[in-house]
XYZ file of C-alpha atoms in Angstrom:
767
model
C 70.531 105.292 -8.871
C 74.601 105.947 -8.739
C 76.387 102.783 -7.987
C 77.822 103.183 -4.564
C 79.535 99.751 -4.116
C 83.251 101.748 -3.256
C 83.923 101.843 0.264
C 84.280 105.120 1.638
C 88.065 105.102 2.667
C 90.207 108.444 2.825
C 93.302 106.597 1.724
C 91.800 103.351 -1.212
C 89.412 102.443 -3.380
C 87.651 99.735 -2.060
C 85.124 96.820 -3.153
C 83.856 94.037 -0.900
C 81.785 91.187 -2.394
C 82.239 89.378 -6.087
C 79.909 90.817 -8.119
C 79.956 89.684 -11.600
C 77.765 92.561 -13.480
C 80.602 95.059 -11.590
C 83.587 93.461 -12.961
C 84.012 95.949 -15.264
C 83.062 98.551 -13.974
C 85.993 97.854 -11.118
C 88.683 97.345 -13.813
C 87.915 100.609 -14.322
C 87.943 102.356 -11.317
C 90.918 99.744 -9.693
C 93.248 100.945 -13.238
C 96.721 101.427 -12.160
C 99.582 102.987 -14.084
C 103.155 104.483 -14.580
C 102.996 107.694 -17.287
C 105.176 105.146 -19.599
C 102.286 102.250 -19.739
C 98.768 101.120 -17.509
C 96.536 98.794 -17.356
C 92.776 98.270 -16.387
C 92.604 95.815 -13.397
C 91.922 92.699 -15.363
C 92.442 89.469 -13.396
C 95.709 87.543 -13.433
C 93.986 84.099 -13.601
C 91.125 83.263 -16.815
C 88.046 84.601 -16.169
C 85.157 83.714 -18.427
C 82.664 86.197 -17.959
C 81.969 89.768 -19.066
C 85.455 91.612 -18.940
C 87.273 93.884 -21.083
C 90.982 93.557 -21.529
C 92.983 96.403 -21.247
C 96.849 96.763 -21.463
C 98.314 100.517 -22.096
C 101.256 102.162 -24.019
C 101.958 105.371 -23.872
C 102.483 107.228 -27.251
C 101.952 103.815 -29.459
C 99.139 103.971 -31.383
C 97.067 102.988 -34.327
C 95.187 104.591 -37.615
C 91.701 102.617 -37.646
C 90.535 103.144 -41.118
C 87.214 105.737 -40.407
C 84.030 103.650 -40.314
C 81.639 105.832 -42.229
C 79.077 105.415 -45.147
C 80.001 108.581 -46.257
C 83.201 110.873 -47.441
C 83.718 114.421 -47.659
C 86.237 116.765 -48.559
C 88.880 117.389 -45.612
C 87.155 113.840 -43.356
C 90.273 112.141 -41.795
C 91.647 109.263 -43.466
C 91.550 107.060 -39.937
C 90.740 107.575 -36.220
C 93.826 106.942 -34.612
C 93.710 104.951 -31.165
C 95.613 104.007 -28.650
C 96.391 100.025 -28.751
C 95.397 97.562 -26.431
C 99.141 96.628 -26.018
C 100.210 92.631 -25.148
C 99.176 91.528 -22.384
C 102.164 90.264 -19.516
C 99.705 89.836 -16.278
C 98.270 87.024 -17.164
C 98.628 84.077 -14.673
C 96.371 80.881 -14.689
C 95.831 78.619 -11.980
C 94.968 75.097 -11.812
C 93.973 73.363 -8.937
C 94.284 69.644 -8.930
C 93.924 70.560 -12.375
C 91.063 72.428 -12.263
C 91.012 75.929 -13.808
C 90.493 78.701 -11.383
C 87.586 80.708 -13.006
C 86.175 83.021 -10.340
C 82.764 83.166 -13.059
C 81.957 79.263 -12.642
C 83.183 78.826 -8.772
C 81.051 77.272 -6.639
C 81.477 79.661 -4.298
C 83.425 83.035 -3.902
C 83.810 84.669 -0.294
C 86.112 87.221 1.759
C 86.818 89.001 -2.081
C 88.428 92.284 -1.316
C 89.875 94.771 -3.682
C 92.226 97.795 -2.647
C 93.704 100.368 -4.714
C 96.136 102.395 -1.880
C 96.353 106.202 -3.536
C 99.492 106.994 -0.694
C 101.623 103.889 -1.774
C 100.317 102.968 -5.428
C 99.522 99.492 -5.111
C 96.646 97.258 -6.297
C 95.425 93.947 -4.071
C 92.723 92.191 -4.491
C 92.298 88.134 -2.195
C 88.986 86.067 -2.169
C 88.309 82.597 -0.402
C 87.101 80.432 -3.571
C 85.658 76.787 -3.922
C 85.797 75.603 -7.104
C 83.757 72.860 -9.076
C 86.220 69.905 -7.830
C 85.159 71.140 -3.637
C 88.888 72.390 -2.979
C 88.737 75.752 -0.988
C 91.700 77.885 -1.683
C 92.758 81.509 -0.639
C 94.166 83.910 -2.961
C 95.758 86.974 -2.797
C 97.439 89.208 -5.439
C 99.480 92.209 -5.490
C 100.714 94.264 -8.378
C 101.966 98.080 -9.253
C 103.726 99.381 -11.431
C 106.781 101.346 -10.948
C 107.064 104.981 -11.147
C 110.557 104.620 -11.312
C 111.146 101.971 -13.596
C 108.732 102.931 -15.563
C 109.200 99.633 -17.884
C 108.555 97.427 -15.455
C 105.658 95.702 -13.178
C 105.529 93.412 -10.883
C 102.710 90.905 -9.529
C 103.434 88.654 -6.495
C 100.693 86.042 -6.717
C 99.497 83.336 -4.196
C 97.552 80.050 -3.554
C 96.994 78.664 -0.438
C 94.444 75.235 -0.210
C 92.151 75.503 2.967
C 90.465 72.210 2.707
C 93.184 69.821 0.888
C 96.512 69.175 0.059
C 96.413 70.175 -3.610
C 98.585 70.109 -6.833
C 98.916 74.088 -7.852
C 99.761 74.794 -11.621
C 100.811 77.993 -12.443
C 100.836 78.992 -15.989
C 102.259 82.768 -16.198
C 102.424 83.292 -19.603
C 102.970 86.955 -22.672
C 100.769 87.147 -25.165
C 101.054 89.445 -28.204
C 97.595 87.846 -29.860
C 95.413 90.527 -28.463
C 92.583 92.782 -30.138
C 91.073 95.696 -29.110
C 87.605 96.113 -27.666
C 86.606 99.021 -29.575
C 87.738 97.783 -33.132
C 86.320 98.968 -36.063
C 87.165 95.764 -38.195
C 87.217 93.119 -35.614
C 91.062 92.381 -37.123
C 94.064 92.935 -34.565
C 96.833 95.670 -34.847
C 99.777 93.565 -34.038
C 101.976 91.174 -35.673
C 104.733 89.013 -33.656
C 108.579 89.251 -35.034
C 110.466 87.417 -32.447
C 110.132 85.358 -29.520
C 112.902 83.980 -26.858
C 112.849 81.991 -23.873
C 114.676 80.527 -20.943
C 116.087 80.514 -17.445
C 112.467 81.529 -16.727
C 112.443 84.537 -18.612
C 110.537 85.243 -22.000
C 110.582 87.795 -24.340
C 107.801 88.354 -27.175
C 108.784 91.162 -29.551
C 106.311 92.213 -31.881
C 105.314 95.323 -33.739
C 102.138 97.141 -34.557
C 100.188 97.413 -38.290
C 101.147 100.630 -40.417
C 103.029 102.535 -37.905
C 105.488 100.178 -37.149
C 106.154 100.718 -33.254
C 108.090 97.650 -31.804
C 107.696 96.464 -28.769
C 109.112 93.625 -26.428
C 106.704 92.674 -23.567
C 108.966 90.782 -21.333
C 108.730 88.493 -17.669
C 110.630 86.662 -15.392
C 109.725 84.455 -12.570
C 110.381 83.084 -9.316
C 109.121 81.208 -6.784
C 108.587 80.612 -2.938
C 106.666 78.352 -0.407
C 105.916 79.614 2.961
C 108.800 82.006 1.978
C 111.584 79.687 0.707
C 112.565 79.601 -2.745
C 111.323 76.918 -4.560
C 111.860 75.388 -7.990
C 108.945 73.759 -9.555
C 108.482 71.467 -12.221
C 108.380 72.964 -15.086
C 106.924 73.125 -19.015
C 106.977 75.497 -21.600
C 104.867 76.616 -24.450
C 106.129 78.480 -27.400
C 103.925 80.138 -30.832
C 104.641 82.958 -32.588
C 102.666 85.298 -30.506
C 102.634 83.797 -27.224
C 104.993 82.261 -24.474
C 103.619 80.439 -21.463
C 105.339 78.582 -18.765
C 103.430 75.717 -16.478
C 105.302 75.011 -13.156
C 103.249 72.519 -10.641
C 103.528 71.824 -7.099
C 102.157 69.523 -4.554
C 101.180 71.852 -1.716
C 100.210 70.765 1.612
C 96.807 72.580 3.042
C 97.732 75.738 5.026
C 101.109 76.012 2.983
C 101.025 79.164 0.917
C 102.840 78.788 -3.068
C 104.053 82.338 -4.156
C 104.523 83.240 -7.847
C 106.129 85.978 -8.340
C 106.467 88.216 -11.752
C 108.342 90.955 -12.769
C 107.252 92.271 -16.004
C 106.537 94.633 -18.671
C 107.284 96.352 -21.769
C 110.231 97.996 -23.814
C 109.410 99.407 -26.788
C 111.481 101.189 -30.212
C 109.962 104.412 -28.791
C 113.442 104.396 -26.444
C 115.254 101.830 -28.122
C 116.440 100.630 -30.764
C 114.533 98.475 -32.578
C 116.521 95.699 -33.105
C 117.693 95.675 -29.197
C 114.708 95.511 -27.630
C 115.640 91.694 -26.236
C 118.934 93.049 -24.588
C 117.063 96.297 -23.495
C 114.171 93.924 -21.652
C 116.922 92.060 -19.993
C 118.798 95.216 -18.982
C 115.532 96.370 -17.344
C 114.675 92.797 -15.301
C 118.202 93.023 -14.237
C 117.619 96.110 -12.599
C 114.468 95.201 -11.357
C 115.544 91.869 -9.910
C 118.304 93.367 -8.018
C 115.951 95.422 -6.296
C 113.725 92.429 -5.796
C 109.511 92.640 -5.432
C 110.168 93.962 -1.479
C 112.413 96.469 -3.065
C 110.606 97.659 -5.839
C 107.371 97.888 -3.268
C 109.784 100.174 -0.865
C 110.731 102.583 -3.726
C 107.077 102.743 -5.276
C 106.113 103.956 -2.172
C 108.300 106.131 -1.252
C 108.311 107.616 -4.913
C 104.233 107.941 -3.947
C 104.719 109.695 -1.232
C 107.539 112.390 -2.922
C 104.021 113.605 -5.527
C 101.749 113.465 -2.293
C 103.843 115.538 -0.307
C 103.121 118.262 -2.781
C 99.787 117.200 -4.801
C 97.855 115.943 -1.826
C 94.002 118.146 -1.098
C 93.447 116.854 2.338
C 89.494 117.423 3.468
C 88.059 117.452 7.320
C 85.092 116.300 7.560
C 83.698 114.653 4.927
C 85.157 111.166 4.139
C 84.089 110.536 0.422
C 84.961 113.847 -0.724
C 88.852 113.584 0.754
C 88.496 110.084 -1.196
C 86.856 111.486 -4.598
C 89.569 114.206 -4.737
C 92.022 111.736 -4.084
C 91.258 109.576 -6.620
C 91.216 112.171 -8.921
C 94.921 113.243 -8.180
C 96.099 109.595 -8.302
C 94.879 108.959 -11.683
C 95.892 112.650 -13.240
C 99.295 111.180 -12.065
C 99.040 107.554 -12.817
C 98.400 108.927 -16.457
C 101.273 111.748 -16.523
C 103.905 112.950 -15.542
C 105.543 115.212 -17.627
C 109.027 113.093 -17.886
C 108.435 112.870 -22.030
C 107.105 115.880 -24.373
C 105.730 113.517 -26.615
C 103.426 112.248 -24.502
C 100.334 114.100 -23.568
C 97.069 113.087 -21.780
C 93.909 111.334 -23.305
C 90.404 111.263 -21.609
C 90.710 107.718 -20.775
C 94.325 107.289 -19.921
C 95.133 103.856 -19.615
C 91.901 102.842 -18.839
C 89.612 102.233 -21.773
C 89.408 102.476 -25.563
C 87.252 104.928 -25.642
C 88.114 108.695 -27.435
C 91.444 106.361 -29.194
C 93.579 107.698 -25.844
C 94.401 110.474 -27.786
C 94.791 114.325 -26.970
C 91.665 116.946 -26.713
C 91.431 120.507 -26.085
C 90.579 119.120 -22.263
C 94.808 119.308 -21.987
C 95.035 122.920 -22.193
C 91.411 123.738 -20.780
C 91.629 121.603 -18.008
C 95.018 119.871 -17.365
C 97.645 122.604 -17.554
C 96.220 124.449 -14.500
C 96.873 121.195 -11.888
C 100.315 120.095 -13.614
C 101.631 123.713 -13.655
C 100.431 124.027 -9.990
C 101.442 120.683 -7.976
C 104.487 119.903 -10.361
C 106.659 123.229 -11.530
C 107.206 124.774 -14.849
C 108.590 122.201 -17.168
C 105.908 119.949 -17.016
C 103.445 122.072 -18.117
C 106.090 123.759 -20.852
C 105.940 120.100 -22.127
C 102.514 120.276 -22.357
C 102.931 123.558 -24.585
C 106.033 122.470 -26.050
C 103.859 119.161 -27.247
C 101.588 121.462 -29.254
C 104.321 123.798 -30.739
C 105.725 120.416 -32.271
C 102.296 119.769 -34.356
C 102.602 123.259 -35.557
C 103.197 122.225 -39.284
C 100.628 119.230 -39.013
C 97.968 122.247 -37.408
C 98.801 124.308 -40.492
C 98.268 120.885 -43.503
C 94.799 120.334 -40.844
C 93.718 123.523 -42.447
C 94.852 123.259 -45.889
C 92.484 120.252 -46.132
C 89.385 122.819 -44.864
C 90.603 125.246 -47.673
C 92.515 127.617 -44.875
C 95.811 129.195 -46.642
C 98.483 131.749 -45.702
C 99.887 129.506 -42.442
C 96.431 129.400 -40.801
C 96.515 126.480 -37.806
C 93.640 124.411 -37.047
C 95.094 122.562 -34.098
C 93.264 118.797 -34.295
C 90.071 117.807 -32.253
C 91.680 115.038 -31.796
C 95.394 113.717 -31.891
C 97.803 111.723 -31.628
C 100.655 112.866 -33.578
C 99.132 116.541 -35.269
C 97.745 115.132 -37.238
C 93.098 115.460 -37.034
C 91.799 111.990 -36.657
C 88.229 111.893 -35.061
C 85.184 111.026 -37.127
C 82.699 112.869 -36.490
C 82.088 115.729 -38.933
C 79.822 117.973 -36.502
C 83.038 117.761 -34.335
C 86.026 117.781 -36.617
C 85.077 120.424 -38.865
C 83.251 122.828 -36.223
C 83.699 121.844 -33.259
C 87.047 124.788 -33.629
C 87.171 126.591 -30.348
C 90.124 124.279 -29.418
C 92.372 126.336 -30.996
C 91.408 129.261 -28.442
C 91.624 126.588 -25.415
C 95.596 126.006 -26.781
C 95.643 129.880 -27.107
C 94.218 131.023 -23.807
C 96.893 127.579 -21.990
C 99.947 129.935 -23.494
C 98.235 132.698 -21.848
C 97.544 130.986 -18.540
C 101.209 129.334 -18.717
C 102.586 132.785 -18.952
C 100.352 134.678 -16.734
C 100.620 131.669 -13.710
C 104.576 131.241 -14.296
C 106.075 134.507 -15.223
C 108.245 132.157 -18.242
C 108.198 134.781 -21.195
C 110.004 133.343 -22.902
C 107.846 130.178 -24.014
C 106.582 133.137 -26.263
C 109.121 134.179 -28.724
C 110.331 130.806 -28.575
C 107.892 128.612 -29.866
C 104.757 130.191 -28.829
C 104.184 133.426 -30.908
C 104.122 131.026 -33.524
C 101.799 128.869 -32.515
C 99.588 132.012 -31.870
C 100.224 134.026 -35.516
C 98.390 130.462 -36.904
C 95.945 130.379 -34.383
C 94.428 133.901 -35.592
C 95.463 133.666 -39.052
C 92.851 131.404 -38.714
C 90.414 132.784 -37.306
C 90.740 136.597 -39.249
C 90.038 133.442 -42.097
C 86.839 131.857 -40.473
C 84.888 134.681 -39.678
C 82.316 135.780 -42.679
C 81.290 140.096 -42.613
C 77.678 140.189 -42.540
C 76.264 142.675 -44.500
C 73.035 142.515 -42.712
C 74.786 142.710 -39.300
C 77.486 145.324 -40.375
C 79.796 143.254 -38.253
C 82.184 139.796 -38.374
C 80.452 136.680 -38.014
C 81.270 133.162 -37.349
C 79.050 130.663 -39.237
C 78.371 126.803 -38.797
C 80.045 125.672 -35.271
C 79.659 123.409 -32.659
C 80.876 125.109 -29.137
C 81.365 123.308 -26.036
C 78.200 122.309 -25.653
C 77.921 119.314 -28.273
C 74.249 119.051 -27.883
C 73.923 122.032 -30.768
C 76.104 121.557 -34.042
C 76.095 123.523 -37.026
C 75.058 126.712 -35.579
C 75.659 130.407 -35.755
C 77.376 132.697 -33.439
C 78.440 130.214 -30.740
C 78.830 132.839 -27.935
C 82.042 130.942 -26.734
C 83.904 130.456 -30.428
C 83.164 134.183 -31.813
C 84.538 135.715 -27.819
C 87.561 133.300 -27.774
C 88.068 133.948 -31.537
C 88.069 138.344 -30.489
C 90.565 137.573 -27.382
C 92.941 135.434 -30.072
C 93.645 138.065 -32.326
C 93.913 140.916 -29.545
C 96.424 138.240 -27.534
C 98.027 137.706 -29.921
C 98.441 141.106 -31.823
C 99.522 142.090 -28.222
C 102.631 139.484 -27.820
C 103.487 140.592 -31.429
C 104.289 143.891 -30.129
C 106.087 142.619 -26.671
C 108.008 140.553 -28.333
C 109.187 142.969 -31.168
C 109.907 145.664 -28.314
C 111.973 143.467 -25.789
C 112.843 140.221 -28.069
C 114.340 142.004 -31.117
C 115.772 139.069 -32.886
C 113.409 136.481 -31.698
C 111.138 138.781 -33.668
C 113.093 138.565 -37.174
C 113.664 135.006 -36.603
C 109.468 134.549 -36.663
C 108.483 137.624 -39.041
C 110.586 135.958 -41.712
C 109.754 132.230 -40.790
C 106.022 133.431 -40.945
C 106.175 135.897 -43.611
C 103.541 138.565 -41.024
C 103.400 141.930 -41.907
C 101.741 144.986 -39.988
C 99.227 144.956 -42.129
C 97.695 141.495 -42.000
C 97.877 141.938 -38.285
C 95.183 144.932 -38.943
C 93.481 143.075 -40.342
C 93.021 140.424 -37.770
C 91.949 143.123 -35.479
C 89.787 144.623 -38.011
C 87.706 141.332 -36.808
C 88.124 141.529 -33.419
C 86.616 144.860 -33.308
C 83.965 144.120 -35.273
C 83.118 140.650 -33.971
C 79.460 140.159 -33.072
C 78.018 138.683 -30.251
C 74.238 137.516 -30.169
C 72.772 139.393 -27.081
C 68.937 139.244 -25.357
C 67.390 142.757 -24.387
C 65.108 141.425 -22.491
C 67.118 138.735 -20.365
C 70.244 141.014 -20.494
C 72.939 137.765 -21.371
C 74.865 136.995 -23.969
C 72.952 133.824 -26.276
C 74.890 130.543 -26.715
C 73.902 131.240 -30.310
C 72.371 133.347 -32.545
C 68.455 131.407 -32.548
C 68.936 129.994 -29.059
C 65.544 132.110 -27.500
C 63.643 130.072 -30.187
C 63.806 127.064 -28.698
C 61.456 125.158 -26.188
C 62.994 126.872 -22.778
C 62.063 123.647 -20.122
C 64.126 123.557 -17.686
C 65.948 120.216 -16.416
C 64.524 120.427 -13.226
C 61.050 120.258 -15.356
C 62.609 117.322 -17.557
C 60.845 113.989 -16.251
C 64.166 111.724 -14.388
C 62.881 108.562 -16.917
C 64.274 110.679 -19.550
C 67.956 111.161 -18.381
C 70.755 110.675 -19.217
C 68.930 112.613 -22.815
C 72.335 111.206 -24.634
C 71.128 107.291 -23.815
C 67.044 108.318 -24.377
C 66.634 110.471 -26.812
C 67.140 110.839 -30.489
C 69.778 112.927 -31.554
C 67.644 115.125 -33.758
C 65.450 115.899 -30.342
C 68.428 116.517 -28.440
C 69.408 119.164 -31.237
C 66.209 120.655 -31.022
C 65.989 121.000 -27.051
C 67.181 123.771 -25.180
C 69.495 120.984 -22.968
C 73.112 122.022 -22.724
C 75.582 118.756 -22.491
C 78.254 121.056 -21.071
C 79.388 124.812 -19.816
C 79.369 126.772 -23.227
C 79.193 130.390 -22.572
C 80.071 130.078 -18.569
C 83.459 128.389 -20.156
C 83.937 131.796 -21.624
C 82.793 133.609 -18.302
C 85.059 130.942 -16.179
C 88.476 131.575 -18.640
C 88.119 135.376 -18.583
C 85.798 136.618 -15.380
C 88.203 138.977 -14.713
C 86.511 140.991 -17.484
C 82.654 140.205 -16.572
C 81.626 141.763 -13.307
C 79.591 139.529 -10.490
C 75.876 140.843 -11.590
C 76.919 139.716 -15.242
C 78.242 135.980 -14.106
C 75.411 135.842 -11.884
C 72.690 137.056 -14.781
C 74.348 134.271 -17.510
C 74.897 131.312 -14.066
C 70.865 131.551 -13.116
C 69.711 131.935 -16.586
C 71.968 128.786 -18.610
C 72.387 126.140 -15.487
C 69.009 125.368 -15.427
C 68.787 124.366 -19.134
C 72.501 122.340 -18.994
C 72.438 118.295 -17.962
C 75.613 117.860 -17.270
C 76.606 115.417 -19.783
C 80.132 116.156 -20.258
C 82.305 114.800 -17.489
C 83.805 118.557 -18.176
C 81.296 120.046 -16.828
C 80.118 120.396 -13.292
C 83.905 121.714 -12.284
C 83.282 124.825 -14.691
C 79.736 125.457 -12.593
C 81.405 124.453 -9.201
C 83.901 127.078 -9.689
C 81.424 130.013 -10.649
C 78.870 129.295 -7.815
C 81.580 129.557 -5.589
C 83.114 132.540 -6.946
C 78.781 133.416 -6.388
C 79.427 132.239 -2.844
C 76.471 130.207 -3.723
C 78.160 127.273 -1.554
C 75.262 124.613 -2.396
C 75.527 124.114 -5.485
C 79.073 124.700 -5.306
C 79.638 121.643 -3.271
C 76.912 120.186 -5.496
C 78.594 120.237 -8.494
C 82.114 119.228 -6.814
C 80.579 115.892 -5.233
C 79.267 115.082 -9.009
C 82.831 115.512 -10.419
C 85.231 114.705 -7.765
C 83.011 111.257 -7.638
C 82.142 111.134 -11.291
C 83.762 107.537 -11.778
C 83.126 106.434 -8.334
C 79.533 106.554 -8.626
C 79.502 106.365 -11.822
C 77.096 109.292 -12.266
C 76.659 108.989 -16.271
C 76.103 104.816 -16.314
C 79.433 104.172 -18.170
C 82.491 103.628 -15.883
C 83.115 100.451 -17.300
C 84.141 101.690 -20.529
C 87.021 103.778 -18.534
C 87.355 106.106 -16.226
C 87.237 110.615 -17.198
C 90.557 111.778 -16.560
C 90.912 115.205 -18.020
C 87.647 115.930 -15.618
C 89.801 114.955 -12.847
C 91.886 117.849 -13.037
C 88.943 120.108 -13.031
C 88.211 118.556 -9.766
C 90.754 119.758 -8.710
C 90.220 123.308 -10.188
C 87.116 122.976 -7.915
C 88.611 123.160 -4.627
C 91.636 125.286 -5.415
C 90.022 127.844 -7.959
C 86.561 127.411 -6.831
C 86.874 127.291 -2.803
C 90.040 128.026 -2.315
C 89.057 131.321 -4.832
C 92.748 131.005 -6.602
C 93.679 133.625 -9.401
C 96.446 135.524 -10.346
C 95.428 139.498 -10.753
C 97.598 142.142 -11.569
C 100.438 139.665 -11.801
C 99.722 139.071 -8.450
C 98.876 135.405 -6.644
C 95.237 135.892 -5.137
C 93.146 134.041 -2.721
C 89.365 134.348 -1.579
C 89.047 131.170 0.572
C 85.043 130.298 0.910
C 84.374 126.408 2.942
C 81.483 124.172 1.621
C 78.825 123.845 5.233
C 79.196 120.297 4.941
C 83.908 120.418 5.442
C 85.331 121.066 8.758
C 88.179 121.961 7.092
C 90.477 122.167 4.067
C 94.069 122.493 2.578
C 96.401 122.179 -0.405
C 99.573 123.160 -1.674
C 100.495 124.881 -4.782
C 103.714 126.255 -6.355
C 103.790 129.354 -7.894
C 106.483 130.798 -9.409
C 108.651 128.266 -7.320
C 106.741 129.287 -4.230
C 105.538 126.710 -2.348
C 102.327 127.900 -0.925
C 100.552 126.163 1.987
C 96.989 126.655 2.181
C 94.602 125.769 5.478
C 91.211 126.805 5.443
C 88.388 126.364 8.417
C 85.139 127.307 8.805
C 86.725 130.370 11.176
C 89.927 131.549 9.458
C 92.527 130.669 6.453
C 96.127 130.134 7.273
C 98.757 130.659 4.327
C 102.298 128.899 5.229
C 105.110 130.553 2.637
C 107.565 126.600 3.152
C 110.021 127.244 -0.059
C 110.611 130.441 -2.217
C 111.668 133.968 -1.104
C 109.101 136.090 0.147
C 105.989 137.008 -1.181
C 102.905 139.500 -1.439
C 99.742 137.908 -2.197
C 96.039 138.866 -1.697
C 93.494 138.056 0.814
C 90.046 138.831 -0.419
C 91.548 141.869 -1.977
C 94.170 143.032 0.305
C 98.048 142.112 0.792
C 99.504 139.745 2.315
C 103.014 139.275 3.405
C 104.356 136.029 3.209
C 107.665 135.048 4.305
C 109.579 131.069 4.673
C 107.931 129.486 7.464
C 105.795 131.524 8.888
C 102.380 131.161 9.003
C 99.806 134.012 8.509
C 96.168 133.568 9.759
């Protein structure tokens, strides 16, 4: 049974009613972020029930020692993780000296949370009766500024309902925090400096080992019934903590408000010796605007994002809520302002996966950012990998590869591999292919070839060298094979000749050789520089191409399909439909041994290749492979349903396409995988966008032209989206009766619609 407490709404995520068992899940769902920092929706006031505290700063991490009982050559020495940053949201509340704690209150009524996605703010409100029988009404409004991205703002109010009361606020900043997922129960921050005065507080701390410095700051102001107030003040100062106590007699029905402007400045952007000064400047800017000014600016900033990124759905409110939630969280996580940053699978919503970069960015996220922003954002993501090329070469060297072969890490913060599961670290090498594919995808979509001679060709050469060395010639098969791998389907480890891995290895080599020829012909100076730098010869490229030309692909004549890997047909081929429901999800119910012997597929594997390279296969071939593999797929990876949705739409199997779309769009809202309390699935949210634009909208680049094959689920009356294609803004509106295309920006453009050329002119609607 999936959770169903989130109230359907087109623009907001809403929860009504206080249920302690939902707190951790809601902390994930109502998370906020601004690309530079983010936080789970923890309560400002103290809470003694189950909670998962989490505030995070982009780019700040810690190399936690790998916790394994054995060691292998080439194994990463540490697991990098995003750190739970110092807490700046805290505001303890006392009513006649009784602490407000929702877990111990006699009664909690009118409890409501709202995450307003249109305007970018989070509001929580409730009435609570404390153990001392005083009833209060509480409202807490919070947001993280997109424009002043070092600053967050909280406005917290308490109104006594049934009597006069002394209300005490205890706002604080606290660097004495721990990670939920620490391996060794250790703290990762050490205090450096504290400073306080004039209702301001600053705590400077640095991370152990990596020595990132962060100043956590706050500034406070107070009102009673809209008029400025100066309550009685006390302070508590420790080496990693500053708190103030403000008490005020408040008459029944009056409202006492604390406004807290707070956040972080870090050594990523400021000199570490000047962090308190930098924090004061940030506060100065924020205070000049005031809470209301910051909130108005926030609404305007989100309006600009939605103007380009919104997808509308008519007639299906849960689907509409789902896609906007996904788009909202993607923009909260990454805005493309800083090429040092990337997109972690949990974003700012939890600590699982370390908050690091995976192949998800290249395979799933880049299409979203290319189409909803501009070329620069996607280029920044590709530059991130170029900046880590030397580390990728070092990663390969640790495993015995030579001559500049590059193996990009499965998980990274700084380019160095830091994943601590051998079957992933050593074997899930297909990630190299996704990085090369992203370069191809970027050039194909944006027509910006300059990235390849400037940066991309060096990346491609390193990757091609890796594939050449990783393949082995089989005298038995008289073909090149790739042994001992894990494909995208992580429910198969240490297999031989995973079809997807072999196919993308061959494609990478062929694509790289083609780019070398093109750069030689058109970008002579870059070609000479790159050849000198990489010491690449024509003879070496010929050796690569021999591997690509003679690559082995497992195939079944009986089923006329490519096999996921050697031996797949030796399994007991019982479909998911015949798997007892009490066995699901198998990753929580079965032993790993049983999973590995089963035919069940965690996520699209062979079908991932058909998604990337659909133009290389006929519709008949796609249908055969889809119909064979989909019944064995349990979709216990968040990255799986979107690929199946896109391929089902391509086959015009719209009922399946819609079912998979709904699963990916509401994966977290409905908690399909029973794990939302750990954080959201940020990177798979880009797959939701792909399900509509590439799946239902049928958007592709064919023969250097943008192409659409629009379809619509039966459950919808209509839908619309916009894409930025080579600096042309195109709006697509699809209903059951027709498809409309409007060129909102750019010179006239020819696109393909269902295979026919359509001329688009500025501000002219074509139906």
